[in-house]
mmCIF file of C-alpha atoms and ligand atoms in Angstrom:
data_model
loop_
_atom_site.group_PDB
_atom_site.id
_atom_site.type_symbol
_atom_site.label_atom_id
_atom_site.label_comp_id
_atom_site.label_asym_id
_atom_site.label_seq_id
_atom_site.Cartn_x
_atom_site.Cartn_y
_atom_site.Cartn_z
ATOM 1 C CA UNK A 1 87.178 97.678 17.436
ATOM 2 C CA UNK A 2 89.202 95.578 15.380
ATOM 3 C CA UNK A 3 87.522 91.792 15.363
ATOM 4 C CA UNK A 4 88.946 88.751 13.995
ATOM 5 C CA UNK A 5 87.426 87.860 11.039
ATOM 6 C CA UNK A 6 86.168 84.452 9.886
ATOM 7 C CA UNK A 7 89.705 83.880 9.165
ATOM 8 C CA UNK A 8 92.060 85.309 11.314
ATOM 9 C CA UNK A 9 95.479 86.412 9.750
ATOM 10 C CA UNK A 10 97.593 84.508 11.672
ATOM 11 C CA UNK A 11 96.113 81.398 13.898
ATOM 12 C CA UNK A 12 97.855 78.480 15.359
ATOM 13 C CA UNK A 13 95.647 75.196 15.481
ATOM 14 C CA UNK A 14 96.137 72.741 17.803
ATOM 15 C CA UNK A 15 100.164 73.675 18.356
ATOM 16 C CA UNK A 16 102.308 71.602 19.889
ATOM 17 C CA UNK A 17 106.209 72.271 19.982
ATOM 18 C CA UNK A 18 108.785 70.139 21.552
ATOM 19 C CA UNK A 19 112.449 70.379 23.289
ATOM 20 C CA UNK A 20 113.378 66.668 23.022
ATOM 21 C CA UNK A 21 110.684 64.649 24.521
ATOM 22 C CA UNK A 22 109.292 67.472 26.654
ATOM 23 C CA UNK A 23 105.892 69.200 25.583
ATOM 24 C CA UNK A 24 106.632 73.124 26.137
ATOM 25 C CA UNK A 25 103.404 74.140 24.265
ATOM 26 C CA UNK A 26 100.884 71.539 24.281
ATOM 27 C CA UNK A 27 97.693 72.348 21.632
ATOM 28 C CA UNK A 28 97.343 75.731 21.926
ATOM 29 C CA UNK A 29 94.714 77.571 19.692
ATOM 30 C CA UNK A 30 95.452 81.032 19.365
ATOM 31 C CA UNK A 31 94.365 83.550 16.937
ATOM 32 C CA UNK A 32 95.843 87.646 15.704
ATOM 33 C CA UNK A 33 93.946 89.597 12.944
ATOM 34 C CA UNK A 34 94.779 92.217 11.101
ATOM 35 C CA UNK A 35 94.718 95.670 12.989
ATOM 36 C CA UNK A 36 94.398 93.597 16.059
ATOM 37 C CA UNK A 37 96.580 94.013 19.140
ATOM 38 C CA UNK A 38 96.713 90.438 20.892
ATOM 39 C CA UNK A 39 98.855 89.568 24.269
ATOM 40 C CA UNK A 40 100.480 86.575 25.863
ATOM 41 C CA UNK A 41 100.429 86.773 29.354
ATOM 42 C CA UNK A 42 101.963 84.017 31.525
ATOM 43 C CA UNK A 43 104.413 83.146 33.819
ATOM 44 C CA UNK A 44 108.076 82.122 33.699
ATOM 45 C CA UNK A 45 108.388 79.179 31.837
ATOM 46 C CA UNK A 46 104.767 79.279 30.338
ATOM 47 C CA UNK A 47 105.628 79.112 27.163
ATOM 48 C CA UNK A 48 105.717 82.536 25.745
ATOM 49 C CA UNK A 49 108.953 82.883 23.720
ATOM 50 C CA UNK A 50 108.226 78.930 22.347
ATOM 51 C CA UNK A 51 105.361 79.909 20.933
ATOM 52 C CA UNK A 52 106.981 83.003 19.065
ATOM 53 C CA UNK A 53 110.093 80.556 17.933
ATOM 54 C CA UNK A 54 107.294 78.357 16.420
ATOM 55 C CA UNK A 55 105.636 81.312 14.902
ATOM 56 C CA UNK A 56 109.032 82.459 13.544
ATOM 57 C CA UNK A 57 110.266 79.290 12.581
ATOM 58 C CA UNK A 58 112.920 78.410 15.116
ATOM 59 C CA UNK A 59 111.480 75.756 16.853
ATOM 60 C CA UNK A 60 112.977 72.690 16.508
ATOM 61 C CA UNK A 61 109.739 70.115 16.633
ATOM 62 C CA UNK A 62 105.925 71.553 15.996
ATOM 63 C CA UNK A 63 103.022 69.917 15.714
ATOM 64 C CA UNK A 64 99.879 71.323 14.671
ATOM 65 C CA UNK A 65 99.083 73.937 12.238
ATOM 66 C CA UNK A 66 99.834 77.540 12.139
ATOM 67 C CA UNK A 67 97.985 79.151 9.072
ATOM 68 C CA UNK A 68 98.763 82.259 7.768
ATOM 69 C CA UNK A 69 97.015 83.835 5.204
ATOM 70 C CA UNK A 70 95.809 80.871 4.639
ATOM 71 C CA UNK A 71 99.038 78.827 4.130
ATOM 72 C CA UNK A 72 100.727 76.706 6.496
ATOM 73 C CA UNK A 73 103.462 77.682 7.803
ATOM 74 C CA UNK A 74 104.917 74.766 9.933
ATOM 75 C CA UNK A 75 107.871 73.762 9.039
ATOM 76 C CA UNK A 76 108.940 76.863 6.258
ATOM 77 C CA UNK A 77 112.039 78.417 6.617
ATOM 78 C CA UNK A 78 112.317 81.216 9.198
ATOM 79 C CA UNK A 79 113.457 83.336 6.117
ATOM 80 C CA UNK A 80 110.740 82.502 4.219
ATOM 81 C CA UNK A 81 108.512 83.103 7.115
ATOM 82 C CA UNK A 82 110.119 86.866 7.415
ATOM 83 C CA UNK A 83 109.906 87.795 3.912
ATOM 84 C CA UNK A 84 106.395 86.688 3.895
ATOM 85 C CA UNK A 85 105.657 89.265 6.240
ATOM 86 C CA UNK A 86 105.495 88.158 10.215
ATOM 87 C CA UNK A 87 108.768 90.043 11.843
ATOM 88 C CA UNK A 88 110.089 89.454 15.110
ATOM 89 C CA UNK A 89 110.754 92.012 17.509
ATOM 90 C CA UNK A 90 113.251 89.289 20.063
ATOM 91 C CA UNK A 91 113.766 89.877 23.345
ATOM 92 C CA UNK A 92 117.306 91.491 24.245
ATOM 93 C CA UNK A 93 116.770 93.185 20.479
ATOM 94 C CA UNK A 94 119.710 91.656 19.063
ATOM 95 C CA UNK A 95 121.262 94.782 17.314
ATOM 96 C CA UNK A 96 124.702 94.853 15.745
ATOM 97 C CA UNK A 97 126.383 97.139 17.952
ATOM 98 C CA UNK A 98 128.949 98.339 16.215
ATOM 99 C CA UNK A 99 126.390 99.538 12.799
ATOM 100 C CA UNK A 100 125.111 102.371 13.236
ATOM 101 C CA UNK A 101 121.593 102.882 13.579
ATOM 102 C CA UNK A 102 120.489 103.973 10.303
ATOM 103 C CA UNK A 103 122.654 100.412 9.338
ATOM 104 C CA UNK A 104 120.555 98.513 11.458
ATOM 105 C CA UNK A 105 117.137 100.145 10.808
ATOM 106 C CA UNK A 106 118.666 99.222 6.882
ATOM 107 C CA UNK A 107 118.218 95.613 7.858
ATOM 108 C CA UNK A 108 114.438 95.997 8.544
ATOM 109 C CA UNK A 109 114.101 97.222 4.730
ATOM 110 C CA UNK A 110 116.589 94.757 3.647
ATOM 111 C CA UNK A 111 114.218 92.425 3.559
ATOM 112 C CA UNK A 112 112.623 94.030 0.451
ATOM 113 C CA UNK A 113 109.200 93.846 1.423
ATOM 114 C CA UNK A 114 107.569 96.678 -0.559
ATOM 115 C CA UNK A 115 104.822 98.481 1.734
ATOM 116 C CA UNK A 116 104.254 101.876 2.855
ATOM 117 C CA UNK A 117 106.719 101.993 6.021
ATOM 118 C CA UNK A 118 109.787 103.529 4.962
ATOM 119 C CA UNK A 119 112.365 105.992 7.017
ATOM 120 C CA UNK A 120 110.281 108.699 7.065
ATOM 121 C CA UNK A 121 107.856 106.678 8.859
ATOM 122 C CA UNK A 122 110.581 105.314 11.412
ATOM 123 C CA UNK A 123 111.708 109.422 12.026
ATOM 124 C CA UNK A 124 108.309 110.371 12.814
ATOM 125 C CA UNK A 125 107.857 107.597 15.226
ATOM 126 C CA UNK A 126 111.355 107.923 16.663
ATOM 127 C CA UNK A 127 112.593 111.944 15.817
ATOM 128 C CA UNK A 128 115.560 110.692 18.799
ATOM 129 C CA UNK A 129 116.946 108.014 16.113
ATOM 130 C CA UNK A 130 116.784 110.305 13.197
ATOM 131 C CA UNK A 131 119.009 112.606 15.392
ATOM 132 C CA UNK A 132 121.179 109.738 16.027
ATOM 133 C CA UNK A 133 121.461 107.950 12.803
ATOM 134 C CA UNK A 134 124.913 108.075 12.909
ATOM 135 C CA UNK A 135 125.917 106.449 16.011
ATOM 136 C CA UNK A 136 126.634 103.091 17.163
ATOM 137 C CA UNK A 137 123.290 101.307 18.112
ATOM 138 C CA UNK A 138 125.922 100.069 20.783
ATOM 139 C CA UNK A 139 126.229 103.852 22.368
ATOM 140 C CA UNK A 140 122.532 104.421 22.537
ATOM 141 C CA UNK A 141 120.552 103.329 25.813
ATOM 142 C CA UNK A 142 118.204 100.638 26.456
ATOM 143 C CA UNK A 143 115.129 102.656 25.232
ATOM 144 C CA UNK A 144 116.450 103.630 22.063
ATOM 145 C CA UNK A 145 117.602 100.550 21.114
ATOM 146 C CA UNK A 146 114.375 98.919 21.565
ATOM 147 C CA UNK A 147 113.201 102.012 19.190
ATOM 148 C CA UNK A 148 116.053 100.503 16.751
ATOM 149 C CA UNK A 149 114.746 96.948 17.116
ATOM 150 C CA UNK A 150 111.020 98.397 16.259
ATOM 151 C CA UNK A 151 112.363 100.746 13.700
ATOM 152 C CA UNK A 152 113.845 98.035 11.935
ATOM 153 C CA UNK A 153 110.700 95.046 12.415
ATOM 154 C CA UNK A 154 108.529 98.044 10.699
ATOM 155 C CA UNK A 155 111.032 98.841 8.167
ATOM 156 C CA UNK A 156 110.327 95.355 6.910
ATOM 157 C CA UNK A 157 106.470 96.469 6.363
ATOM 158 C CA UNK A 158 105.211 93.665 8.775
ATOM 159 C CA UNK A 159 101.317 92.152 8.255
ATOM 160 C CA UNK A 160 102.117 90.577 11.797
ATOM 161 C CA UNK A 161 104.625 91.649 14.612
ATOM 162 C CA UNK A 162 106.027 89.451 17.229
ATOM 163 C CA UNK A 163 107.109 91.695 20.191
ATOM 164 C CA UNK A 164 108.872 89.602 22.782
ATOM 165 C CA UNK A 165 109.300 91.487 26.489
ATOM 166 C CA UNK A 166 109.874 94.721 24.527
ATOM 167 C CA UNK A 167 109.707 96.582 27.935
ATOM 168 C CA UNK A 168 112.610 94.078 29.563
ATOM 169 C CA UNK A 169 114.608 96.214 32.271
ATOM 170 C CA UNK A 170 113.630 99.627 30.319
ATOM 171 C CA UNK A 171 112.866 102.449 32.865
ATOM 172 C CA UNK A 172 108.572 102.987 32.904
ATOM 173 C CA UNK A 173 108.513 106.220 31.654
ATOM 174 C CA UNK A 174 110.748 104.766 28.491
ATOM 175 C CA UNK A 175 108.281 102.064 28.313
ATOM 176 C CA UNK A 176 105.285 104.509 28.613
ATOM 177 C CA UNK A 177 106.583 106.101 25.177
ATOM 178 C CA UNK A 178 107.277 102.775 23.441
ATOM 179 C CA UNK A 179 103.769 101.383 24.303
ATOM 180 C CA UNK A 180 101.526 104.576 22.875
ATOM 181 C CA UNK A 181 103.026 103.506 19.769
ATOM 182 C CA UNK A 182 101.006 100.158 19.815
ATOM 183 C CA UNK A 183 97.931 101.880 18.938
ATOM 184 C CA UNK A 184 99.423 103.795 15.923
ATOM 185 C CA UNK A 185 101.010 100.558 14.621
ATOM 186 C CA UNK A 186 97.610 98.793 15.030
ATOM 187 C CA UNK A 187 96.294 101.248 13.073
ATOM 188 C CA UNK A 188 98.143 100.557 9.790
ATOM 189 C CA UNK A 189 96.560 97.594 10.286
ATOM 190 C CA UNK A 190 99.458 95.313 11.024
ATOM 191 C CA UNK A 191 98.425 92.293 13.745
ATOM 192 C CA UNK A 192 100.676 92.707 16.540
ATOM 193 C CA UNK A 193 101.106 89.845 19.113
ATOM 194 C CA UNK A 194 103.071 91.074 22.402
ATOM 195 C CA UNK A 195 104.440 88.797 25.208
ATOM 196 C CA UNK A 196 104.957 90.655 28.117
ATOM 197 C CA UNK A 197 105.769 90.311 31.771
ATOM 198 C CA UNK A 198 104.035 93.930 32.879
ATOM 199 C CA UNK A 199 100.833 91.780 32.795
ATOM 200 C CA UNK A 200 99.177 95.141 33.768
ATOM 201 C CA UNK A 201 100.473 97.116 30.773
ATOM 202 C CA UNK A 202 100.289 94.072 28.303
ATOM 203 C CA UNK A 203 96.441 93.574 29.426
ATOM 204 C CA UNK A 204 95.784 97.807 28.663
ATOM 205 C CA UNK A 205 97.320 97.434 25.228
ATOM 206 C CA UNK A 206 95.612 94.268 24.088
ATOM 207 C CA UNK A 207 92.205 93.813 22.463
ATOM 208 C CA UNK A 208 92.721 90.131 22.933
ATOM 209 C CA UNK A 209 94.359 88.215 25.407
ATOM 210 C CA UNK A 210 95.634 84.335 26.159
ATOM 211 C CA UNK A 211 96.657 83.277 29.410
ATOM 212 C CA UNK A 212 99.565 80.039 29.521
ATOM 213 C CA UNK A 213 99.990 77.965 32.038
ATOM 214 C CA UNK A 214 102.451 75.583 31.375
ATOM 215 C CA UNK A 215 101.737 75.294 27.890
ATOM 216 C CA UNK A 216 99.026 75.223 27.803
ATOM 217 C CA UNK A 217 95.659 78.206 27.209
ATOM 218 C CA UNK A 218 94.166 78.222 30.375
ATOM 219 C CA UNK A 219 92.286 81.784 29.795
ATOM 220 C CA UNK A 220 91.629 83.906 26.674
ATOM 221 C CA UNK A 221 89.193 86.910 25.962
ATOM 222 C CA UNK A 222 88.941 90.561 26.155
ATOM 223 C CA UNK A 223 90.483 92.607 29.044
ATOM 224 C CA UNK A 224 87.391 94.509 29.484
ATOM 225 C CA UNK A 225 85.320 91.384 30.166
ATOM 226 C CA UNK A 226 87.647 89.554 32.558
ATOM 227 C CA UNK A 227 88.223 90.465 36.143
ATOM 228 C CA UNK A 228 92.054 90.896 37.687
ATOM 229 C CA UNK A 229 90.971 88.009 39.565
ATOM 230 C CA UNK A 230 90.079 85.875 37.427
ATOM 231 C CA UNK A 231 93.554 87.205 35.229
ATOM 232 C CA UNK A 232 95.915 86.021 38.291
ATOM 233 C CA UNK A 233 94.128 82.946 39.099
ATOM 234 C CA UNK A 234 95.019 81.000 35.500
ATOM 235 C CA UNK A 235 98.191 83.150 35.815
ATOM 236 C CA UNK A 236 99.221 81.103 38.949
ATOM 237 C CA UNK A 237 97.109 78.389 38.214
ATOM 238 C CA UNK A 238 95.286 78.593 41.780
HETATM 239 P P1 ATP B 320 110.069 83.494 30.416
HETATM 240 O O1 ATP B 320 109.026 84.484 30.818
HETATM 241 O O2 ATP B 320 110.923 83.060 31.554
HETATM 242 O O3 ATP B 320 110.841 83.870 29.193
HETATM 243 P P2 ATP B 320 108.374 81.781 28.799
HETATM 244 O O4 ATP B 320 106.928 81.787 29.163
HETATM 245 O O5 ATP B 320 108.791 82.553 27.619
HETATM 246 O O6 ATP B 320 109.236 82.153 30.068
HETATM 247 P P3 ATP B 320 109.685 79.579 27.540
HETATM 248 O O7 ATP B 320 111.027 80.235 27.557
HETATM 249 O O8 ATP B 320 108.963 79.480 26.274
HETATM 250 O O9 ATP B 320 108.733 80.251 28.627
HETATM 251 O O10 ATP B 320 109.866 78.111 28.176
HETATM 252 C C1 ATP B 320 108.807 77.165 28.199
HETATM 253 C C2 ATP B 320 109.334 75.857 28.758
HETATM 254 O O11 ATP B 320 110.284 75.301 27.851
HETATM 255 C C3 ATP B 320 110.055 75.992 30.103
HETATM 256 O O12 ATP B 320 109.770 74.850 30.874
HETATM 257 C C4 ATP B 320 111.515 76.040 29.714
HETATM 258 O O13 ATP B 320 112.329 75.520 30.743
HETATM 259 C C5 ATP B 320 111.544 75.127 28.498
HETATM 260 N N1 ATP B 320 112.583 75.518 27.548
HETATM 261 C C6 ATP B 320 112.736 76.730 26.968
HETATM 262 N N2 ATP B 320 113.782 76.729 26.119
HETATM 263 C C7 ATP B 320 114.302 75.486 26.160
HETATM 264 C C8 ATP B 320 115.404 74.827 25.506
HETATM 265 N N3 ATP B 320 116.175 75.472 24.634
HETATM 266 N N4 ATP B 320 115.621 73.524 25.807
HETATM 267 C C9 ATP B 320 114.835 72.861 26.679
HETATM 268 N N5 ATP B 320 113.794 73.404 27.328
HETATM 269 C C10 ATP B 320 113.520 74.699 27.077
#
């Protein structure tokens, strides 16, 4: 099993990150390696998706330290932060509708990260998009644009990938097929956090977990080793 290392790929230090004057995250250790599926489970308004915008870049104030690869990374341009190699998958996918989907996928390679992925890759994991290259990412349904929004994170050749609610108001059996893909990403030994509100399916996937409550970590480990119980109590914060 994948283990972080004495020094994880990607780990935030003592993170805080601001809206105004309010605290959404408030010093939050957390750490992904490489080959190493991690989740954030929490609930609404824990503080998920602000700690992926400070990850990504688009946070507006954050404190702390976020090293990766042993850099800093507070404070560099989201672009910068990309074509270093930490992609975001965003919630809602944010395609261009009217590209097709081999134009969108071409974004994820745009980035001109050289690596192994490349569309060959992206067919064998998706044979429905190679099929559908040609058609507006717009006409496709939920499922395969979430494939498109994959497709074109992996495209980029991550070293760490953001997922954010990749499973958002897909049908089960979609998200069934999207999720035994985790493991074959994990393999190439990309670090893959996921945010998730299927806390079931997010805690199956992960080797890793953090619980937020309201910003802050108020559980981490290894599925295995932590009851349900114990899972729903920080959830709620009982
Ligand atoms: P959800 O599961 O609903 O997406 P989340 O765990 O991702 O929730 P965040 O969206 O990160 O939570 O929100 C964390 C806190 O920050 C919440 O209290 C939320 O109201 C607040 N917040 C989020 N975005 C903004 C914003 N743009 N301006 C001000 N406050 C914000």
């Amino acid at each position: 099993m994948a283990t972080t290392a004495a020094r994880p790929l990607l780990a935030a230090e003592g993170v805080s990150v601001f809206y105004g004057k309010f605290r959404a995250i408030d010093h939050v250790d957390i750490a992904v390696g490489a080959g190493e599926v991690v989740s954030i489970i929490g609930a609404n308004g824990a503080g998920k998706s602000t700690l992926l915008k400070a990850i990504i870049g688009q946070a507006d104030r954050v404190e702390g330290t976020i090293a990766y690869d042993g850099s800093n990374i507070v404070n560099r341009s989201t672009e910068a932060i990309v074509a270093s190699g930490i992609m975001l998958v965003p919630e809602g996918r944010r395609l261009f509708p009217s590209l097709t989907v081999e134009e969108n996928l071409r974004l994820g390679r745009d980035v001109g990260r050289r690596g192994e992925i490349d569309f060959a890759d992206v067919w064998r994991l998706f044979p429905i998009l190679q099929e559908r290259r040609r058609q507006k990412a717009g006409s496709l349904s939920g499922g395969q644009q979430q494939m498109v929004a994959l497709g074109r994170a992996l495209l980029a050749n991550p070293r760490i990938l953001l997922c954010d609610e990749i499973s958002l108001g897909l049908a089960p059996l979609v998200v069934n097929e999207l999720y035994t893909l985790i493991p074959q990403i994990k393999n190439r030994g990309i670090g893959i956090l996921i945010v998730e509100q299927d806390i079931e399916r997010s805690l199956t996937v992960a080797d890793r977990f953090y619980c937020l409550l309201e910003g802050k970590v108020s559980l981490a480990g290894r599925p295995a080793e932590v009851s349900r119980d114990l899972v729903m109590k920080h959830y709620f914060g009982l």
